[in-house]
C-alpha positions as a LaTeX table, in Angstrom:
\begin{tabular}{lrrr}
\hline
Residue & $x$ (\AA) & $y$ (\AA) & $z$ (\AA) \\
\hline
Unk1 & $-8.76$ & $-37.02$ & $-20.64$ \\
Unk2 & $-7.65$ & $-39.29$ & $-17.87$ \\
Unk3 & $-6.26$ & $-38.59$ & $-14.27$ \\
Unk4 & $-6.46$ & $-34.78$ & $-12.57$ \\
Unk5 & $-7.01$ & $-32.58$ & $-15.70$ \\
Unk6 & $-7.72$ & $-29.45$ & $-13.62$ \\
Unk7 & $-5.10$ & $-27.83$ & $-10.95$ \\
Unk8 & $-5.50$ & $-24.85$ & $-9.15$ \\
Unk9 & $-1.55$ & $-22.84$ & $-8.43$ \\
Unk10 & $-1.91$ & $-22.08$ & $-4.28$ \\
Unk11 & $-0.13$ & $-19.10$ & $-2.90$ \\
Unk12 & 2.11 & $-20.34$ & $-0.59$ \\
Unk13 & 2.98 & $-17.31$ & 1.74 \\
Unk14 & 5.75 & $-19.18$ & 3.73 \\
Unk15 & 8.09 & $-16.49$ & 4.07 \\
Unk16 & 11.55 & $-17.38$ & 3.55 \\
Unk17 & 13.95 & $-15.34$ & 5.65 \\
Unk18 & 17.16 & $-13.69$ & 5.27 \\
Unk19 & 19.79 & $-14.62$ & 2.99 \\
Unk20 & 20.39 & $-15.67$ & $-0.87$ \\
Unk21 & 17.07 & $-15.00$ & $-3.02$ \\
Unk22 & 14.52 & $-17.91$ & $-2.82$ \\
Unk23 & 11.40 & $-18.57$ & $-4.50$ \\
Unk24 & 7.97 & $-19.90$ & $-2.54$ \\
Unk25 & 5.19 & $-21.41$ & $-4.62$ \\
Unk26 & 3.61 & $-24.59$ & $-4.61$ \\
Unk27 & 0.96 & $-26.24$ & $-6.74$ \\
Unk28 & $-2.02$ & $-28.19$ & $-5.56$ \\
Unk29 & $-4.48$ & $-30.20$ & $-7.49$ \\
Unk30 & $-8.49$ & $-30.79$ & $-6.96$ \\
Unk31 & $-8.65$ & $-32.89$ & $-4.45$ \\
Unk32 & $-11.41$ & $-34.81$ & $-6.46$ \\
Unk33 & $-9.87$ & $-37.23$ & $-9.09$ \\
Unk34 & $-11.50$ & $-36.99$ & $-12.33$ \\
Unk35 & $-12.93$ & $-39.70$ & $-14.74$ \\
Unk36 & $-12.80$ & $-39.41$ & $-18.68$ \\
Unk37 & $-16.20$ & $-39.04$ & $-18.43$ \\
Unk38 & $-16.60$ & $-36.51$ & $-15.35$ \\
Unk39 & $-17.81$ & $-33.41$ & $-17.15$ \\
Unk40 & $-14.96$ & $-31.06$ & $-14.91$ \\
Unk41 & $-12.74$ & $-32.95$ & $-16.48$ \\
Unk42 & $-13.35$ & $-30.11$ & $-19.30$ \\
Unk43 & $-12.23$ & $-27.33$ & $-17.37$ \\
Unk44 & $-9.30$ & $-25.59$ & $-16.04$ \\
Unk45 & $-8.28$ & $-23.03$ & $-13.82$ \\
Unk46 & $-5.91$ & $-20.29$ & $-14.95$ \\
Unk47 & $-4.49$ & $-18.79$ & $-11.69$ \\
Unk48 & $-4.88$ & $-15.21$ & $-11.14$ \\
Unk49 & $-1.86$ & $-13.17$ & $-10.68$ \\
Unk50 & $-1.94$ & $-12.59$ & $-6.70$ \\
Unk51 & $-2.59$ & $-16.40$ & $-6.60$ \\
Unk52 & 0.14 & $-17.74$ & $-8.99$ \\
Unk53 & 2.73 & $-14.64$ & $-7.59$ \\
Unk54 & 6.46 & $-16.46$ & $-6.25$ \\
Unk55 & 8.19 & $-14.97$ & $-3.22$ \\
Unk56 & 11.86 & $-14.22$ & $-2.75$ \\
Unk57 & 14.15 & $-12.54$ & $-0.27$ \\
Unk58 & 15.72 & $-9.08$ & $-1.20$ \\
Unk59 & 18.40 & $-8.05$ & 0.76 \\
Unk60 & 20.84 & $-4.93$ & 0.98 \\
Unk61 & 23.12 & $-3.27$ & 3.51 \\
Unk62 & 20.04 & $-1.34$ & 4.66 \\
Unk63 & 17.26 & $-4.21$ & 5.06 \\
Unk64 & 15.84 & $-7.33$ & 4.08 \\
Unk65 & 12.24 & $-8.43$ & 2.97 \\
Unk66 & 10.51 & $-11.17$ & 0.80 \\
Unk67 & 8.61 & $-9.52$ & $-2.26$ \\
Unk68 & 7.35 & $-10.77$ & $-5.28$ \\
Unk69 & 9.77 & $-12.43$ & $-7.82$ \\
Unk70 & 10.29 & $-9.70$ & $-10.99$ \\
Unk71 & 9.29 & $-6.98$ & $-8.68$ \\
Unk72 & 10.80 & $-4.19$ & $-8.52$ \\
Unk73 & 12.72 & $-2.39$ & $-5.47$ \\
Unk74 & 13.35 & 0.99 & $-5.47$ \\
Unk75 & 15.03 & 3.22 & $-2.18$ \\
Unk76 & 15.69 & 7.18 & $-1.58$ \\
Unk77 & 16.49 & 9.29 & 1.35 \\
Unk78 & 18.87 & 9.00 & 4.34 \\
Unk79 & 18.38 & 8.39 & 8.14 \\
Unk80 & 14.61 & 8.92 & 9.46 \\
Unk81 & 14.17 & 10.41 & 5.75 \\
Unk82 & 14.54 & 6.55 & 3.83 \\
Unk83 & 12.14 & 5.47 & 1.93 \\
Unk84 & 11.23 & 1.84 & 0.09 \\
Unk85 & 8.76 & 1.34 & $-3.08$ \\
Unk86 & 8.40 & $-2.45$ & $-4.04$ \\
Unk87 & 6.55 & $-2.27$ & $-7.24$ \\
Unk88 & 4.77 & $-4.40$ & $-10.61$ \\
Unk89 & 6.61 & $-2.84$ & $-12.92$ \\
Unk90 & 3.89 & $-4.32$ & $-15.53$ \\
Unk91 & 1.38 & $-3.15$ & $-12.91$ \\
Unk92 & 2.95 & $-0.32$ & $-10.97$ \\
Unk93 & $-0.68$ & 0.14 & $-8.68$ \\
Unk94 & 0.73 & $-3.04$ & $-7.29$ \\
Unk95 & 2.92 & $-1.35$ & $-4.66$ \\
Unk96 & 4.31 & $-1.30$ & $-0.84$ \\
Unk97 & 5.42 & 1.93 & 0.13 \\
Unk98 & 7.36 & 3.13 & 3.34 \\
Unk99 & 8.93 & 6.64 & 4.47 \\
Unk100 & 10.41 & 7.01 & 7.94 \\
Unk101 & 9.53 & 10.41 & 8.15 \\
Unk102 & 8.29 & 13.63 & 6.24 \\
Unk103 & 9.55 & 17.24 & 7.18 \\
Unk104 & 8.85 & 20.54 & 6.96 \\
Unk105 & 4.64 & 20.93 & 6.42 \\
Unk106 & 3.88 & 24.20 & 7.11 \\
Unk107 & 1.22 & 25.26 & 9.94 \\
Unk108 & $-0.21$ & 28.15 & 7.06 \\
Unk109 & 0.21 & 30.67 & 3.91 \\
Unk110 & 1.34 & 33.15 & 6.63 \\
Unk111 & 4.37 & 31.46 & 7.82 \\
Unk112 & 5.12 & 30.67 & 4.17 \\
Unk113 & 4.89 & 34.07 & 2.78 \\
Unk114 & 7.37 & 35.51 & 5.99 \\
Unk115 & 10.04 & 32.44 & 5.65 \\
Unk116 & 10.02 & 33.56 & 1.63 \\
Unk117 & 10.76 & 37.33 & 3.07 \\
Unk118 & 13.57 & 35.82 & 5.15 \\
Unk119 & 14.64 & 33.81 & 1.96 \\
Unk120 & 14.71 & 37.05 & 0.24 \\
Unk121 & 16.66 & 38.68 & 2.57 \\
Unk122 & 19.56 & 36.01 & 1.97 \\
Unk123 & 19.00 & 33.94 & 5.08 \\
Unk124 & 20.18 & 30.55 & 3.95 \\
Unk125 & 18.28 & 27.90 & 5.32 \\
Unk126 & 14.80 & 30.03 & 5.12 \\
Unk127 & 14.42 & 28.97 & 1.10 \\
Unk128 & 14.01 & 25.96 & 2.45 \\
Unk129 & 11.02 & 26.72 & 4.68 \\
Unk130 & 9.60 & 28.89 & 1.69 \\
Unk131 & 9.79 & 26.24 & $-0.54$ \\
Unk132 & 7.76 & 23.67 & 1.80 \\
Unk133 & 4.18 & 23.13 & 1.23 \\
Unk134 & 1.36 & 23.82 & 4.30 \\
Unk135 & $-0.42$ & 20.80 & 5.59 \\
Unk136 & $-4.23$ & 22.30 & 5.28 \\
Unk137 & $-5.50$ & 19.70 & 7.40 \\
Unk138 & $-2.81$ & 18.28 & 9.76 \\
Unk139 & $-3.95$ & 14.47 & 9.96 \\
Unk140 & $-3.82$ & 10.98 & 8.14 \\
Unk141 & $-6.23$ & 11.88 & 5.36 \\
Unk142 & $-4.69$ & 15.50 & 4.91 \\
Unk143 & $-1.52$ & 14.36 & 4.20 \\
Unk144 & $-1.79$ & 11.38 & 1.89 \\
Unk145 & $-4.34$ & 14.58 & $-0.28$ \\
Unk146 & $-1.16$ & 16.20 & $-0.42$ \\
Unk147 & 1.59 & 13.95 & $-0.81$ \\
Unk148 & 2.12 & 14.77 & $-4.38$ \\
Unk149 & 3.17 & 18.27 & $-3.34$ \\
Unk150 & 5.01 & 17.14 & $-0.81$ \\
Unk151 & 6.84 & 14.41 & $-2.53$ \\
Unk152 & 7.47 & 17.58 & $-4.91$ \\
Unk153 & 9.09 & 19.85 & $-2.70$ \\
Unk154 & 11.63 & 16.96 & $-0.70$ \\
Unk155 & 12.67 & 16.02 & $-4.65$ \\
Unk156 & 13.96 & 19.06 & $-5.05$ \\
Unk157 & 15.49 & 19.92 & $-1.68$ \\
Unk158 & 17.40 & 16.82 & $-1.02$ \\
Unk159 & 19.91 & 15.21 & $-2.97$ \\
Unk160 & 19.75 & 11.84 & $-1.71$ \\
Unk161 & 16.51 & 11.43 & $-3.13$ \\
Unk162 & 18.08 & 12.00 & $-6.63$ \\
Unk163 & 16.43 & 9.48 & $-9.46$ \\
Unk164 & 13.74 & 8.33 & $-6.57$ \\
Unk165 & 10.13 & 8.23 & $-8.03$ \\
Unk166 & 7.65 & 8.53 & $-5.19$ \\
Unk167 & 4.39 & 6.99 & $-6.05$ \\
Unk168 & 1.43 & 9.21 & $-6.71$ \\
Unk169 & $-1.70$ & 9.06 & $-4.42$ \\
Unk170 & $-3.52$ & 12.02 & $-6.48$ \\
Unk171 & $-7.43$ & 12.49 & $-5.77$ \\
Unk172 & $-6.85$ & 10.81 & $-2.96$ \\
Unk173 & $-10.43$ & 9.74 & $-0.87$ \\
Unk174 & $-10.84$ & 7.81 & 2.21 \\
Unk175 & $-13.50$ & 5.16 & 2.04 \\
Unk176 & $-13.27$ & 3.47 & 5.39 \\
Unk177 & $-11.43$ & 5.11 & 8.78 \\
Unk178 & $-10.15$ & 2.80 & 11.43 \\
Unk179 & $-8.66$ & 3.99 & 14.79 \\
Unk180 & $-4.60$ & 4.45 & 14.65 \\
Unk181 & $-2.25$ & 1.88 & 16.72 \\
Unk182 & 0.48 & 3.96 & 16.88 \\
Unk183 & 2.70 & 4.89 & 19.64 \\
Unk184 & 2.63 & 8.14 & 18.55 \\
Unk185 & $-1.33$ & 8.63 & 18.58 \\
Unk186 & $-1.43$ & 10.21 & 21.63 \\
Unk187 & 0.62 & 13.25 & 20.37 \\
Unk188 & $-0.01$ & 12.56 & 16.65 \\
Unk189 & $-3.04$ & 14.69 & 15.35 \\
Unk190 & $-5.75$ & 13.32 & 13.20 \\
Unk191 & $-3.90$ & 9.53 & 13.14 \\
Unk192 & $-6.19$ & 7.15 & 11.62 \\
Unk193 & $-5.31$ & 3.90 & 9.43 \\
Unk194 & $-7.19$ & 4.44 & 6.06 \\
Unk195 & $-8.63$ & 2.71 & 3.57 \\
Unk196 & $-9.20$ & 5.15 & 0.48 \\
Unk197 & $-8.98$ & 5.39 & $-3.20$ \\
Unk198 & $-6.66$ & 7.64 & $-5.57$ \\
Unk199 & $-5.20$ & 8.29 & $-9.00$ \\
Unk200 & $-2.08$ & 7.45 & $-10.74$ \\
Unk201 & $-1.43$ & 8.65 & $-14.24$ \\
Unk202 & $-4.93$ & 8.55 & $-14.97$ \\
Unk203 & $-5.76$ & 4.95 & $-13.57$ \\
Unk204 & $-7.55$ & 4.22 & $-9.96$ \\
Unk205 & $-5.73$ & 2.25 & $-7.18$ \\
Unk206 & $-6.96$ & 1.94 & $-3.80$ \\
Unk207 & $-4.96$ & 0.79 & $-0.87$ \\
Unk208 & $-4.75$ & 0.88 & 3.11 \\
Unk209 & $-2.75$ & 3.26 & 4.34 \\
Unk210 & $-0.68$ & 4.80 & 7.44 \\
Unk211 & 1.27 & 8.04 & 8.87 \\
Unk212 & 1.29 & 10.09 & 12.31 \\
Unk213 & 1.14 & 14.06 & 11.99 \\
Unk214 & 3.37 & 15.03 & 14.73 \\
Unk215 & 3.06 & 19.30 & 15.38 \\
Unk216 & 6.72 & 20.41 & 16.45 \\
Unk217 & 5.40 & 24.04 & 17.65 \\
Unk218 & 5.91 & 27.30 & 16.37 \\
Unk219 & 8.68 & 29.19 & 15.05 \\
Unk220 & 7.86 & 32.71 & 15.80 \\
Unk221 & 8.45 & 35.12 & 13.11 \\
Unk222 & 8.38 & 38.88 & 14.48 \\
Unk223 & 6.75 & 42.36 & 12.97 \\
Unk224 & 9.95 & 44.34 & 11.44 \\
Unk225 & 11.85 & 46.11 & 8.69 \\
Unk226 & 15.62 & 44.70 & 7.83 \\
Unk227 & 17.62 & 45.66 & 4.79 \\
Unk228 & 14.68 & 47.33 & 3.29 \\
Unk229 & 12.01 & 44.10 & 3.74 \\
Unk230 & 8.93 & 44.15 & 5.69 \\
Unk231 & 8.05 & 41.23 & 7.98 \\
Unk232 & 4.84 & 40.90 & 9.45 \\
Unk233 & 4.44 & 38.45 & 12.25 \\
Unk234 & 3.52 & 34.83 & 11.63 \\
Unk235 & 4.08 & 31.27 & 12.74 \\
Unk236 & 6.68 & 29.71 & 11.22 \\
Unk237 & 5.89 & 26.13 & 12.61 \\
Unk238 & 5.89 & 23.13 & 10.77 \\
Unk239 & 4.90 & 19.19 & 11.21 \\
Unk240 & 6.76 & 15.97 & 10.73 \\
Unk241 & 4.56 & 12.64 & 9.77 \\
Unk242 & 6.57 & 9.35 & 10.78 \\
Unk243 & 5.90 & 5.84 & 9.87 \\
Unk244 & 4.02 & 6.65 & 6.03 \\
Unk245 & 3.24 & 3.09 & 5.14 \\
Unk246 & 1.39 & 2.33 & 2.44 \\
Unk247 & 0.10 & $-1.43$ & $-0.02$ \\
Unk248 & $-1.48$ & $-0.28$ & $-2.89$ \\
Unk249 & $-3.48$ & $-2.64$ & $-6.02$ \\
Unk250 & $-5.13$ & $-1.71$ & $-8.88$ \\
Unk251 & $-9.23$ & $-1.04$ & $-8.54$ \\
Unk252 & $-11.00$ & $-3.87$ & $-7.97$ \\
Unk253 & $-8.01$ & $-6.48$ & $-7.51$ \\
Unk254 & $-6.92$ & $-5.35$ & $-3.51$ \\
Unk255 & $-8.95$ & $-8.07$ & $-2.27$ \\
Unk256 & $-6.81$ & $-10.28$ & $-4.47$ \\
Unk257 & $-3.56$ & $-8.60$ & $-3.71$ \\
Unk258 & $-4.05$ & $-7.34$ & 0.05 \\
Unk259 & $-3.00$ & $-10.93$ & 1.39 \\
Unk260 & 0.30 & $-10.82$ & $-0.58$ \\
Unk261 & 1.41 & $-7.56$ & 0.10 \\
Unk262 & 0.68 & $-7.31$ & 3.74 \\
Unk263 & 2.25 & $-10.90$ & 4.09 \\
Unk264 & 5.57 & $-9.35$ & 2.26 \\
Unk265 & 5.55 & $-6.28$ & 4.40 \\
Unk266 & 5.54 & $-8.08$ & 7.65 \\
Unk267 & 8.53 & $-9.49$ & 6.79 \\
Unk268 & 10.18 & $-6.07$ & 6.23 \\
Unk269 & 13.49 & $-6.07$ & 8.66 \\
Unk270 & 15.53 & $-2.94$ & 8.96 \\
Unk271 & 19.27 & $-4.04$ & 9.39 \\
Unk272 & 20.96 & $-3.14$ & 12.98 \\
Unk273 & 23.83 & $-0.87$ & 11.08 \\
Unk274 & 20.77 & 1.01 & 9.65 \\
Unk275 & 19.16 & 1.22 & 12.61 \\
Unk276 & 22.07 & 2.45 & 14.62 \\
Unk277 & 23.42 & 5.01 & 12.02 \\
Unk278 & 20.09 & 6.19 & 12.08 \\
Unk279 & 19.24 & 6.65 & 15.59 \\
Unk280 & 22.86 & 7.97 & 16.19 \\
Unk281 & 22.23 & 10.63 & 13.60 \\
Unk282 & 18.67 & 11.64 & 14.66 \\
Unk283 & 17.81 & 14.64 & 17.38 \\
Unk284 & 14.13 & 14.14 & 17.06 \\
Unk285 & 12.01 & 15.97 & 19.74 \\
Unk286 & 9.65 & 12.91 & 20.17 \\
Unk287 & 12.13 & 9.96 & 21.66 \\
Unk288 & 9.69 & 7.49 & 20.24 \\
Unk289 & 10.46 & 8.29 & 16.50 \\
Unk290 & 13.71 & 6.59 & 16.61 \\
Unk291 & 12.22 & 3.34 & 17.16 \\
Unk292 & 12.10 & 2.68 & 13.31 \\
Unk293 & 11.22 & $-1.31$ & 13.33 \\
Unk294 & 8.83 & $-0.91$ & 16.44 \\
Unk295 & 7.50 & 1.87 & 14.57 \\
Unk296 & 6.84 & 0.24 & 11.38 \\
Unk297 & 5.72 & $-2.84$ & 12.96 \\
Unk298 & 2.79 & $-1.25$ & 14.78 \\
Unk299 & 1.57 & 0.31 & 11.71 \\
Unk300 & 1.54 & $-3.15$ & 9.89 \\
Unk301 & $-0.35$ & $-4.49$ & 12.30 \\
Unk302 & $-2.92$ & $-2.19$ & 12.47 \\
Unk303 & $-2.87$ & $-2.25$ & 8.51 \\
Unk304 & $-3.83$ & $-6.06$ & 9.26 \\
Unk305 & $-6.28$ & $-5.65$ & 11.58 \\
Unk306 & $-8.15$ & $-3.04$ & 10.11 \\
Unk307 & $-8.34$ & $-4.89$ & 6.57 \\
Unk308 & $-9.78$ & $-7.56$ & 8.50 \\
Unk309 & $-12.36$ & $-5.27$ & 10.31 \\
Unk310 & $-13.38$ & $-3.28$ & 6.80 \\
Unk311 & $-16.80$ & $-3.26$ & 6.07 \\
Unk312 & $-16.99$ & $-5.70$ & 3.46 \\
Unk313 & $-20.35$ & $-4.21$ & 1.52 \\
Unk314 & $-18.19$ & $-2.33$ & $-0.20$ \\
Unk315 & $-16.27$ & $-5.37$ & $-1.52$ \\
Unk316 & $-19.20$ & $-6.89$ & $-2.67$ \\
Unk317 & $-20.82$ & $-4.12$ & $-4.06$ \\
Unk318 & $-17.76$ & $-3.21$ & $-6.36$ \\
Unk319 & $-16.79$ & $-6.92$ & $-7.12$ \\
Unk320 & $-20.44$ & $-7.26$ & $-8.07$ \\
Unk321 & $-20.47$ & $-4.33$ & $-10.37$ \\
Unk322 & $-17.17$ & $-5.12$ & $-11.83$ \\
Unk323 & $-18.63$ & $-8.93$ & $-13.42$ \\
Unk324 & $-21.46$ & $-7.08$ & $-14.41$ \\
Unk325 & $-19.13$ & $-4.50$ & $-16.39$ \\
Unk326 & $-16.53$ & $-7.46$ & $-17.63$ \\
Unk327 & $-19.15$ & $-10.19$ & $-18.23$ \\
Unk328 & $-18.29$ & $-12.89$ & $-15.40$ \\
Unk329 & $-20.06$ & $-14.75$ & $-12.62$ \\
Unk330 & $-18.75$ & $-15.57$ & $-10.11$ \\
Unk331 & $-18.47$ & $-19.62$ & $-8.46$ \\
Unk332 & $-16.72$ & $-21.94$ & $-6.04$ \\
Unk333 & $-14.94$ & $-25.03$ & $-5.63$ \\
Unk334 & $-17.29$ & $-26.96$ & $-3.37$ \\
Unk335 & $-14.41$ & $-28.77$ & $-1.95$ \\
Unk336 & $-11.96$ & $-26.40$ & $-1.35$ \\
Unk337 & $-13.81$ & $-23.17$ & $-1.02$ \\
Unk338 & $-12.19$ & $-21.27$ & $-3.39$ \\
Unk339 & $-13.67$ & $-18.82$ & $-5.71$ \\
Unk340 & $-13.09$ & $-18.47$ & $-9.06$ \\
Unk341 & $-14.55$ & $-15.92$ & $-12.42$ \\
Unk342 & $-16.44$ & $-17.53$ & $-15.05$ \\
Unk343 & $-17.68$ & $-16.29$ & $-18.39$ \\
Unk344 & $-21.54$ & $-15.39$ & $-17.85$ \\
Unk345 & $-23.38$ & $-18.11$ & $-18.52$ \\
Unk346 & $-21.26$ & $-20.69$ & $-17.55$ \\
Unk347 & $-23.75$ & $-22.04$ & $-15.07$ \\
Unk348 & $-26.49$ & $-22.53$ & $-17.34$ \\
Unk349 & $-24.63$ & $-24.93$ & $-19.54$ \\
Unk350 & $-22.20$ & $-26.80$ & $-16.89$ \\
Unk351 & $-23.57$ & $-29.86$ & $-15.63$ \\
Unk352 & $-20.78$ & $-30.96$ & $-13.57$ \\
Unk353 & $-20.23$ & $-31.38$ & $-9.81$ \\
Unk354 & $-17.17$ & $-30.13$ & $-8.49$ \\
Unk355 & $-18.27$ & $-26.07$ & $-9.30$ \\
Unk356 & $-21.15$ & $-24.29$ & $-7.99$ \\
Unk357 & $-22.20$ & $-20.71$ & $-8.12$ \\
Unk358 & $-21.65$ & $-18.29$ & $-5.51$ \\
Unk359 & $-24.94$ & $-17.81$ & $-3.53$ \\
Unk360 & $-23.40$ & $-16.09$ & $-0.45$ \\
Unk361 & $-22.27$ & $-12.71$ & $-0.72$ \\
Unk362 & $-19.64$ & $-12.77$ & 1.69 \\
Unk363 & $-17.95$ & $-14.69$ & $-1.17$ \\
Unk364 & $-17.32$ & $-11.87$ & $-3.32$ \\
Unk365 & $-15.20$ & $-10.33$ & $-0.39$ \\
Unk366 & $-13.16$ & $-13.17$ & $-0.67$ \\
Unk367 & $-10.05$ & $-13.28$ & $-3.31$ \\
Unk368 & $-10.72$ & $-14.98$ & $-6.96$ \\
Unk369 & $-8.34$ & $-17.76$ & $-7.04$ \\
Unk370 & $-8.59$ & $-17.85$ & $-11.03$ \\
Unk371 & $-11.08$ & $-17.81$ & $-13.81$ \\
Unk372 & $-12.08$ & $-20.67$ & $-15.02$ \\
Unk373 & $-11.68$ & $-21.92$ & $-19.11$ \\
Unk374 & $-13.10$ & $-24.94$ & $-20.73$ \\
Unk375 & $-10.00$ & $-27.06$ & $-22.35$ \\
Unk376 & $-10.03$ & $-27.44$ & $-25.80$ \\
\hline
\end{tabular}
């Protein structure tokens, strides 16, 4: 076994930018070269999958972004109501999510129950209303808890969201809060970026995640008898949450993944035709809503920063417990840094140089470039 006998595949997150698809990957070897006698020379690396992943450019009339090559793209909604899901379709916890805006959460069961007496009454646009779900707890967390309803209710309202899955964020749990960087915090209520964990048909993701809970006021529903129906007074109001961004990886693999998917959603551009259309058809009460790209962009970058300011113990505790459950250790390439799985036991049998085990926890909150396998 002469020459380099193991590689390692590097991510290389050079974005490309607008313009016919491209694919960005590179391969590096060990920087070490081997002998025929070098006992490494016995080993490989198989990549994992955020580590071996190719970038390309998607593009459409409505925006441009690099994503992961077989990945798929799915859009709904119109306007300030668009959304974007960039999904694994052989993992589909491997996601970036973004909605503009949400409509219509309810201040309470109150104003429900008198927009359904409205509804019942024939006044046309008040089915809508009753329909709508109430936001129990107007904020960040309360929202994402009930985004399932929600995504519900705008399904069946409106059309342009016709054959648009929205992911599912069921059981959803924050795990780590970090303070919002939103222009809109300072009349957004409860705006935090999140880390937390949730369910989708039956399996756990966990993600970081984004949205501003903006309170448009009260609708005033008055005490009264008309065509033979009772109203009782209530508040009608509702509020909107802008700027829902959300990158999403199966449990366990986000440290893996969180690199890759942030990296692709910075490079999310919404086209100036979109833009436009969009602004021209909006009447939004808060002026600042309408800055879709500014918008977005904040909320990527605190995504960013918070990942980076995370209290890692919980990485290591749950990276820890997850070699324990799928029998691997965990050790490093002494020359490049990089950490890699290995069968348990590994280290008590390998006698070569270039690999040693991992010592420092910090290195558990680091990603797992691949696992390693003895060549045959």
């Amino acid at each position: 076994m002469g020459g380099i006998l193991m590689t390692l595949v590097a991510l290389s997150l050079c974005l490309t930018g607008c313009g016919a698809a491209k694919t960005a990957t590179t391969t590096a070897p060990i920087t070490r070269q081997q002998t025929r006698t070098d006992p490494d020379s016995e080993y490989t690396v198989v990549p994992s999958a955020a580590a071996s992943v190719r970038l390309e450019t998607y593009e459409c009339a409505d925006f441009s972004m690099t994503i992961p090559s077989g990945w798929q793209v799915e859009t709904g909604g119109s306007g300030m109501f668009y959304s974007i899901r960039v999904y694994d379709p052989s993992e589909p916890l491997n996601q970036m999510f973004v909605l503009n805006k949400a409509d219509l959460l309810l201040h309470g069961e109150d104003g429900k129950r008198a927009w359904q007496s409205l509804a019942d009454m024939g006044e046309g646009s008040a089915a809508v209303f009753a329909a709508a779900p109430v936001l129990y707890n107007p904020s960040t967390e309360g929202f994402f808890q009930q985004f399932s309803e929600y995504a519900s209710f705008v399904s069946a309202v409106e059309s342009s969201y016709a054959g648009f899955e929205f992911p599912s964020f069921d059981g959803f749990t924050a795990t780590e809060q970090f303070p919002s960087t939103s222009s809109l915090s300072s009349v957004a209520l409860g705006d935090s970026l999140l880390r937390a964990t949730f369910t989708a048909d039956g399996r756990t993701g966990e993600g970081m995640f984004a949205a501003s809970v903006v309170d448009f006021g009260s609708i005033e529903i008055a005490d009264g008898t008309v065509s033979g129906y009772t109203l009782n007074a209530a508040d009608g109001g509702y509020y909107s949450v802008y700027n829902i961004v959300a990158v999403t990886a199966a449990e366990g693999s986000l440290i893996d993944w969180e690199g890759v998917l942030t990296g692709c959603m910075a490079t999310l551009e919404f086209s100036d035709s979109f833009v436009s259309a969009t602004n021209q058809a909006s009447n939004e009460q808060v002026a600042a809503c309408a800055k879709i790209s500014q918008n977005f962009n904040e909320a990527m970058d605190g995504i960013m920063s918070s990942w980076e300011a995370r209290n890692t113990s919980q990485d290591i505790m749950s990276q820890k417990q997850s070699d324990a459950t799928l029998g691997f250790e965990r050790v490093y390439n002494t020359e490049t840094g990089e950490v890699y799985q290995a069968t348990s036991g590994f280290t008590d049998t390998y006698d070569g140089t270039l690999l040693a085990p991992v010592t420092d926890d910090n290195m558990y909150a680091q990603p797992v470039a691949g696992r390693i396998e003895r060549l045959d």
